[in-house]
XYZ file of C-alpha atoms in Angstrom:
560
model
C 166.210 85.344 40.126
C 165.838 84.032 36.606
C 162.371 84.221 34.970
C 160.609 80.814 35.234
C 160.186 79.043 31.921
C 156.849 76.995 31.561
C 157.136 73.802 29.618
C 153.942 72.207 28.245
C 154.255 68.507 27.246
C 150.518 67.751 27.572
C 150.296 67.094 23.756
C 152.386 64.866 21.508
C 155.064 66.514 19.464
C 157.340 65.800 16.455
C 161.033 66.672 16.852
C 163.320 66.165 13.929
C 160.887 63.719 12.299
C 160.648 61.738 15.538
C 157.231 61.469 17.190
C 156.985 61.979 20.947
C 153.750 61.120 22.794
C 152.274 63.386 25.525
C 153.976 63.347 28.895
C 152.134 60.496 30.580
C 154.844 60.239 33.211
C 154.440 63.913 34.352
C 158.097 64.770 33.759
C 157.685 68.371 32.554
C 157.641 69.667 36.136
C 161.119 68.264 36.679
C 162.432 69.913 33.557
C 160.960 73.253 34.738
C 162.627 72.878 38.087
C 166.056 71.947 36.655
C 165.900 74.761 34.056
C 165.374 77.263 36.804
C 168.102 75.759 38.881
C 170.719 75.455 36.057
C 170.082 78.899 34.684
C 170.769 80.338 38.103
C 174.039 78.354 38.295
C 175.272 79.182 34.756
C 174.312 82.838 34.527
C 173.322 85.310 37.164
C 173.513 89.040 36.619
C 173.302 89.709 40.336
C 176.818 88.351 40.795
C 180.007 90.351 40.341
C 180.544 91.200 36.609
C 183.470 88.757 36.264
C 181.489 85.988 37.906
C 178.164 86.370 36.144
C 178.923 83.274 33.987
C 179.903 79.931 35.406
C 180.482 76.405 34.275
C 178.253 73.782 35.766
C 177.921 70.021 35.244
C 174.784 68.151 36.408
C 174.496 64.396 36.434
C 170.928 63.345 35.655
C 170.775 59.925 37.209
C 168.049 57.709 35.725
C 167.719 53.978 35.741
C 166.710 52.098 32.558
C 163.057 52.642 31.670
C 162.507 55.811 33.628
C 162.240 57.919 30.425
C 165.467 59.823 30.368
C 165.915 60.025 26.650
C 162.333 61.128 26.113
C 162.952 63.642 28.930
C 166.167 65.007 27.538
C 164.999 65.339 23.939
C 161.768 67.227 24.847
C 163.587 69.378 27.342
C 166.506 70.243 25.060
C 164.045 71.015 22.189
C 161.982 73.387 24.190
C 164.969 75.167 25.622
C 166.070 76.186 22.097
C 163.597 79.007 22.188
C 165.410 80.587 25.070
C 169.154 79.449 25.080
C 171.867 78.042 22.880
C 171.378 74.215 23.089
C 173.334 71.123 21.938
C 172.189 67.545 22.305
C 174.676 64.662 21.891
C 173.759 60.990 21.836
C 177.082 59.617 22.972
C 176.166 55.959 22.315
C 175.361 56.610 18.698
C 178.803 58.087 18.110
C 181.056 55.962 20.308
C 182.277 54.189 17.148
C 184.500 57.252 16.512
C 186.937 56.418 19.318
C 187.221 60.169 19.727
C 184.957 61.835 22.354
C 186.526 65.199 21.771
C 185.764 65.213 18.063
C 182.281 63.971 18.817
C 181.647 66.949 21.114
C 183.395 69.562 18.902
C 181.641 68.477 15.724
C 178.145 68.307 17.473
C 178.709 71.773 19.022
C 179.789 73.421 15.792
C 176.939 71.955 13.686
C 174.117 72.426 16.198
C 175.049 75.959 17.259
C 175.681 76.915 13.658
C 172.175 75.576 12.747
C 170.647 77.390 15.647
C 172.298 80.558 14.561
C 170.859 79.969 11.149
C 174.150 80.272 9.438
C 175.557 78.445 6.405
C 177.989 75.411 6.664
C 180.895 77.521 5.435
C 180.311 80.313 7.818
C 183.730 81.657 9.136
C 182.157 82.271 12.484
C 181.836 78.457 13.030
C 185.189 77.135 11.996
C 188.088 75.583 14.075
C 191.611 75.536 12.754
C 192.785 72.027 11.862
C 196.107 72.710 13.488
C 194.314 73.298 16.821
C 192.506 69.909 16.572
C 195.726 68.120 15.676
C 197.491 69.487 18.737
C 194.507 68.669 20.960
C 194.680 65.029 20.004
C 198.483 64.637 20.316
C 199.103 61.326 22.013
C 202.071 61.800 24.412
C 202.897 58.094 25.085
C 203.271 57.445 21.390
C 204.995 60.732 20.685
C 208.333 59.866 22.404
C 208.690 56.950 20.079
C 207.831 59.078 17.010
C 210.404 61.648 18.054
C 213.181 59.111 18.294
C 212.285 57.583 14.974
C 211.783 60.901 13.123
C 214.805 62.683 14.295
C 217.362 59.933 14.865
C 216.001 57.099 12.804
C 216.242 54.549 15.603
C 213.807 52.221 17.306
C 212.829 53.448 20.814
C 212.212 49.801 21.741
C 215.985 49.298 21.729
C 216.416 52.018 24.318
C 213.628 50.565 26.499
C 215.149 47.062 26.477
C 218.647 48.285 27.459
C 219.777 46.673 30.751
C 222.199 49.325 32.015
C 224.004 52.551 31.224
C 226.811 50.725 29.365
C 224.318 49.339 26.900
C 222.777 52.788 26.430
C 226.150 54.232 25.490
C 226.403 51.639 22.670
C 223.102 52.361 20.985
C 223.648 52.892 17.252
C 221.447 54.117 14.438
C 220.611 52.009 11.418
C 223.871 52.940 9.700
C 225.889 51.595 12.631
C 226.913 55.024 14.003
C 227.048 55.476 17.731
C 224.408 57.911 19.099
C 225.030 60.560 21.779
C 222.356 59.671 24.289
C 222.597 63.063 25.967
C 221.593 64.793 22.760
C 218.738 62.296 22.308
C 217.357 62.952 25.740
C 217.592 66.696 25.309
C 215.823 66.539 21.961
C 212.989 64.353 23.302
C 212.509 66.537 26.364
C 212.431 69.648 24.263
C 209.836 68.097 21.885
C 207.716 66.920 24.734
C 207.659 70.318 26.335
C 206.794 71.967 23.101
C 204.007 69.403 22.530
C 202.593 70.092 25.990
C 202.700 73.798 25.461
C 201.073 73.491 22.079
C 198.315 71.337 23.444
C 197.688 73.746 26.265
C 197.436 76.610 23.774
C 195.121 74.569 21.605
C 192.839 73.812 24.477
C 192.606 77.575 25.368
C 191.969 78.369 21.726
C 189.154 75.818 21.607
C 187.512 77.298 24.654
C 187.666 80.776 23.131
C 186.095 79.409 19.894
C 183.293 77.683 21.825
C 182.530 80.731 23.849
C 182.420 82.811 20.667
C 180.046 80.311 19.046
C 177.696 80.569 21.950
C 177.924 84.317 21.879
C 177.048 84.335 18.183
C 173.919 82.297 18.858
C 172.760 84.550 21.681
C 173.301 87.687 19.650
C 171.863 86.635 16.288
C 168.774 84.780 17.775
C 168.252 87.130 20.766
C 168.712 84.298 23.199
C 170.293 84.418 26.660
C 172.950 82.518 28.706
C 173.748 79.883 29.818
C 174.263 77.460 26.839
C 172.968 73.987 27.608
C 174.930 70.894 26.352
C 173.059 67.559 26.925
C 175.030 64.258 26.898
C 172.818 61.299 26.648
C 173.309 57.493 26.758
C 176.870 57.687 28.202
C 176.397 54.555 30.360
C 175.772 52.492 27.185
C 179.084 53.433 25.689
C 182.314 51.407 25.779
C 183.943 51.975 29.132
C 187.027 53.848 27.856
C 184.922 56.025 25.558
C 182.629 56.983 28.445
C 185.464 57.846 30.775
C 187.208 59.930 28.052
C 184.093 61.887 27.392
C 183.831 62.786 31.018
C 187.455 63.817 31.082
C 186.826 65.926 27.993
C 183.862 67.719 29.694
C 185.770 68.249 32.845
C 189.139 69.516 31.510
C 188.374 70.983 28.014
C 184.811 72.278 28.176
C 184.947 73.894 31.640
C 183.888 77.171 29.907
C 182.018 79.916 31.706
C 178.460 80.311 30.690
C 177.991 76.666 29.695
C 176.103 74.081 31.724
C 176.282 70.351 30.916
C 173.562 67.787 31.688
C 175.061 64.335 31.558
C 172.308 61.709 31.585
C 173.392 58.253 32.902
C 172.269 55.161 34.757
C 174.897 55.970 37.363
C 175.041 52.434 38.634
C 175.771 51.147 35.088
C 178.350 53.885 34.518
C 180.083 52.771 37.769
C 180.431 49.323 36.223
C 182.040 50.858 33.182
C 184.600 52.670 35.364
C 185.441 49.512 37.240
C 185.898 47.664 33.985
C 188.827 50.004 33.304
C 190.274 50.514 36.831
C 189.310 47.231 38.480
C 186.550 45.976 40.774
C 188.100 47.420 43.929
C 188.206 50.920 42.553
C 185.836 53.487 44.125
C 183.910 54.344 41.036
C 181.247 56.400 42.807
C 183.904 58.649 44.327
C 185.743 58.930 41.029
C 182.488 59.879 39.126
C 181.576 62.377 41.736
C 184.585 64.622 40.852
C 183.198 65.215 37.396
C 179.842 66.627 38.561
C 178.769 69.640 40.602
C 175.497 67.863 41.578
C 173.294 64.932 40.797
C 169.491 64.844 40.210
C 167.873 61.439 40.241
C 164.931 60.970 37.927
C 162.634 58.536 39.732
C 161.258 55.537 37.914
C 157.482 55.780 37.266
C 154.909 53.472 38.840
C 154.850 50.168 36.983
C 151.429 50.765 35.333
C 152.523 54.086 33.771
C 155.793 52.537 32.728
C 154.153 49.681 30.921
C 151.628 51.955 29.256
C 154.583 53.654 27.559
C 156.494 50.522 26.589
C 153.688 48.020 25.808
C 151.339 47.716 22.878
C 148.072 47.574 24.908
C 145.845 47.816 21.840
C 145.490 43.981 21.759
C 144.028 44.130 25.317
C 141.113 46.263 24.338
C 137.638 44.962 24.286
C 137.268 46.002 20.711
C 140.310 43.961 19.486
C 139.339 40.975 21.602
C 135.744 40.951 20.263
C 136.967 41.235 16.690
C 139.502 38.426 17.252
C 136.834 36.187 18.942
C 138.930 35.856 22.167
C 137.623 35.863 25.731
C 139.783 36.992 28.644
C 139.379 36.765 32.391
C 138.783 39.119 34.085
C 136.468 40.780 31.447
C 137.514 44.375 30.965
C 136.607 46.560 27.988
C 139.265 49.025 28.919
C 142.794 47.923 27.978
C 144.332 50.063 30.646
C 142.320 48.195 33.323
C 143.723 44.888 32.107
C 147.211 46.374 32.002
C 146.685 47.559 35.556
C 145.979 43.945 36.624
C 149.054 42.798 34.759
C 151.298 45.451 36.377
C 149.920 44.646 39.764
C 151.074 41.081 39.447
C 154.402 41.998 38.134
C 154.855 44.400 41.064
C 153.802 41.652 43.556
C 156.666 39.524 42.088
C 159.022 42.557 42.282
C 159.964 42.138 38.606
C 162.625 44.739 37.460
C 161.637 47.038 34.612
C 163.201 45.126 31.745
C 161.739 41.859 32.848
C 158.323 43.476 33.478
C 158.306 44.720 29.839
C 159.266 41.208 28.625
C 156.471 39.463 30.467
C 153.891 42.100 29.442
C 155.010 41.656 25.861
C 154.695 37.860 26.204
C 151.146 38.284 27.426
C 150.288 40.432 24.414
C 152.140 38.118 22.029
C 150.174 35.101 23.368
C 146.847 36.871 22.871
C 147.670 38.100 19.367
C 148.502 34.614 18.292
C 145.362 32.873 19.706
C 142.792 31.662 17.209
C 139.185 32.666 17.079
C 137.108 31.080 19.832
C 139.937 30.995 22.337
C 139.802 32.024 25.965
C 142.476 32.697 28.514
C 142.759 33.917 32.150
C 145.200 36.868 31.917
C 145.814 36.729 35.623
C 146.801 33.042 35.496
C 148.948 33.537 32.438
C 150.832 36.496 33.975
C 151.358 34.656 37.278
C 152.751 31.599 35.556
C 154.968 33.705 33.458
C 156.479 35.338 36.557
C 156.895 31.972 38.324
C 158.604 30.632 35.188
C 160.841 33.737 35.060
C 161.846 33.224 38.626
C 162.491 29.454 38.656
C 161.778 27.211 35.658
C 161.874 24.062 37.798
C 159.471 25.410 40.240
C 157.251 26.406 37.397
C 157.344 22.859 35.978
C 156.506 21.385 39.351
C 153.484 23.725 39.713
C 151.902 22.977 36.334
C 152.567 19.234 36.874
C 150.651 19.362 40.219
C 153.621 18.049 42.252
C 154.735 21.303 43.922
C 155.833 20.972 47.525
C 157.520 23.591 49.752
C 158.698 23.897 53.326
C 156.982 26.685 55.277
C 158.854 29.069 57.607
C 158.119 26.659 60.367
C 159.623 23.744 58.515
C 156.315 22.132 57.508
C 155.651 20.646 54.118
C 152.989 22.729 52.389
C 151.391 22.729 48.983
C 150.894 25.419 46.439
C 148.132 27.497 48.034
C 149.925 27.475 51.412
C 153.152 28.544 49.684
C 151.451 31.453 47.840
C 149.565 32.449 50.987
C 152.830 32.621 53.012
C 154.756 34.316 50.203
C 152.221 37.133 49.474
C 150.799 37.529 52.934
C 152.123 41.152 53.020
C 150.886 41.998 49.526
C 147.830 44.185 49.310
C 147.481 44.275 45.516
C 143.984 44.779 44.068
C 142.671 43.276 40.860
C 139.810 44.979 38.910
C 136.962 43.307 37.177
C 134.322 44.974 34.912
C 130.890 43.618 35.835
C 127.554 44.200 34.211
C 125.188 42.076 36.464
C 122.024 42.515 34.170
C 123.966 40.734 31.424
C 126.409 38.599 33.329
C 123.639 36.913 35.373
C 121.655 35.823 32.185
C 123.098 32.375 32.601
C 122.142 32.256 36.314
C 119.346 29.950 37.471
C 116.346 30.809 39.602
C 116.015 31.611 42.439
C 119.506 33.313 42.171
C 119.089 35.301 39.004
C 116.493 37.861 40.109
C 118.554 38.976 43.130
C 121.912 39.022 41.351
C 120.656 41.371 38.540
C 120.321 44.080 41.151
C 124.068 44.379 41.707
C 125.272 47.699 40.354
C 127.312 47.731 37.142
C 130.906 48.903 37.283
C 134.423 48.005 38.296
C 134.586 45.449 41.123
C 137.749 44.652 43.077
C 139.367 41.631 44.731
C 142.687 41.110 46.245
C 145.485 39.236 44.439
C 145.938 37.018 47.558
C 142.198 35.870 47.356
C 142.632 35.203 43.613
C 145.634 33.012 44.302
C 143.936 31.055 47.067
C 140.545 30.676 45.494
C 141.155 30.259 41.736
C 144.862 29.988 40.826
C 145.805 27.205 43.316
C 142.708 25.244 42.478
C 143.208 25.445 38.762
C 146.865 24.292 39.229
C 145.708 21.283 41.279
C 146.630 22.464 44.724
C 146.135 19.801 47.363
C 145.577 22.296 50.179
C 141.825 22.196 50.094
C 141.137 24.491 53.057
C 142.510 27.329 51.003
C 140.781 26.385 47.852
C 138.029 28.638 46.643
C 135.291 26.381 47.867
C 135.073 22.972 49.417
C 133.977 21.132 46.336
C 134.280 17.686 47.786
C 131.337 17.825 50.129
C 129.673 14.463 49.566
C 126.166 15.669 50.454
C 126.386 18.637 48.115
C 124.819 18.083 44.712
C 125.220 21.662 43.443
C 127.744 22.466 40.744
C 130.467 24.923 41.486
C 128.710 27.509 39.301
C 125.460 27.108 41.234
C 127.159 27.453 44.546
C 128.739 30.740 43.406
C 125.293 32.013 42.417
C 124.052 31.150 45.844
C 126.944 32.881 47.439
C 126.259 36.016 45.317
C 122.623 36.110 46.287
C 123.471 35.737 49.991
C 126.224 38.296 49.731
C 123.688 40.757 48.287
C 120.901 40.110 50.799
C 122.882 40.067 53.990
C 124.196 43.647 53.773
C 120.803 44.942 52.879
C 119.360 43.344 56.060
C 122.091 44.841 58.188
C 122.249 48.145 56.338
C 125.847 47.624 55.300
C 127.572 48.133 52.051
C 128.348 45.245 49.626
C 131.685 43.540 50.296
C 133.580 40.612 48.760
C 131.535 40.760 45.620
C 134.470 41.152 43.297
C 135.884 37.716 43.981
C 132.479 36.047 43.612
C 131.785 37.711 40.238
C 135.263 36.679 39.067
C 134.486 33.136 40.083
C 131.148 33.316 38.340
C 132.767 34.287 35.150
C 135.329 31.589 35.550
C 132.597 28.939 35.443
C 129.991 30.705 33.305
C 132.530 31.289 30.513
C 134.153 27.914 31.021
C 137.585 29.088 31.883
C 137.827 26.117 34.150
C 138.009 23.915 30.956
C 141.221 25.574 29.790
C 143.749 22.998 30.972
C 146.803 23.809 32.907
C 148.764 22.022 30.227
C 147.479 24.561 27.791
C 148.825 27.396 30.030
C 152.117 25.642 30.263
C 152.430 25.575 26.524
C 151.519 29.253 26.370
C 154.168 30.145 28.858
C 156.975 28.036 27.348
C 156.268 29.307 23.816
C 156.046 32.986 24.876
C 159.116 32.674 27.161
C 161.309 31.877 24.071
C 160.580 35.622 23.164
C 163.312 37.729 24.648
C 163.048 41.488 24.527
C 166.047 43.242 22.880
C 165.212 46.757 23.803
C 166.737 49.561 21.698
C 166.228 52.206 24.451
C 164.125 54.282 22.224
C 162.934 57.901 22.990
C 160.764 56.486 25.822
C 163.706 55.247 27.799
């Protein structure tokens, strides 16, 4: 049983002048597990002497945004203290049209550097003749043989209709050619070429094994060697497939384990682009790998924390910029949590979630001093616009209509209630009653100041029914946040909220029960107290349409 290697990613690190933050997605435990597993597969001294070293290929399956490049770079960097290690970014090198040369050059350079040997070290050289033989292209070779040895165009042979025409093939001087001799020559050359290529592959395997051995001996490291291939699914389809063929047929060397990181679904599309839509790409890819490990996507909040600039959501930034947001939260992570909850409710995929979060941040960063915005409303409208622009236009124009599951015509609040009836998402609001109730009137103020300070909660469904639908002009009043059309009622909406808060505080005290439903009431109180009700729906429409013109072009940085 190999000794377990502990990996500590709790602090940020700089690797080859690239900064990596601490492991917020808790990935180190997976790297530790895979290290233990792969070491056992690639090198085990308890096996028979001629079977101690084995070749092994692992497919690290990871969808976009789950942090596979960050994972591979930190993992490969830490393993260098224990094993020979090579990291290859396939996408950065697919311009070469030559996966074999990409792999060979990366292996030579990185193992040589790890062995701390000079560039001209004879221990890390590969004969040019061997490389030439390795890249011999057999389909083009037959033509070159005919041209080189007989000075004829092979196309003439291919276009011949029958044997009689073949017997009359002439060279450029008009002399008849003995086709039997030509065939014998071509067959001999093809066999020689095949034998030469086979020998070159064997020579390459010996060289690679010796390079690995040199690193283990000079640096006192152990087997197996790790070769990481990243970003293969982003490469051109033919390049990606050729790289897999290279790994399978040329680098099946004992004592070396490969970790090929892909979004396997995307890689299957690449294979089908070559072999056709009806081709079983999953089965085809399966023959290249011994096993597959799927790196799960993180929860949306953690994912957005990595990919989104949340500094502009902090209380400090907003105070300096003179911008008020609803719900009020000093902690940027709490605001981001609310944004991610809404994105999750709409089931937005990772790329789209980043785009919308970036649009929220871009909107805030471009607002002038004295502005105010309901983050929940903006995020919800951005999601609705992303799903269906026409529906979004109908909603902001106050003309939205929808047929319920039972076939009834319903308005916005009914539609949202039906759509999100299974959603149990929670929104968080930071409340400081002693300050927040300063604008309250008597007799409500004295009671409301006794609410405890802290984070209050309300459901996304209640927010949609009580605030969002009302602000967007929903005509379904029984689901509005209050019946504001009572003729006998002379209270303002803000005063009625204060009354509700007082009643909500006193009733549980009488019945010895904990406070409930306070979060929504405090959110409504801020909505009126800070005049968010005066931010027109047309203003939100403009924010959404301007921000939605911003499309994310993600470079799949180290965090991907």
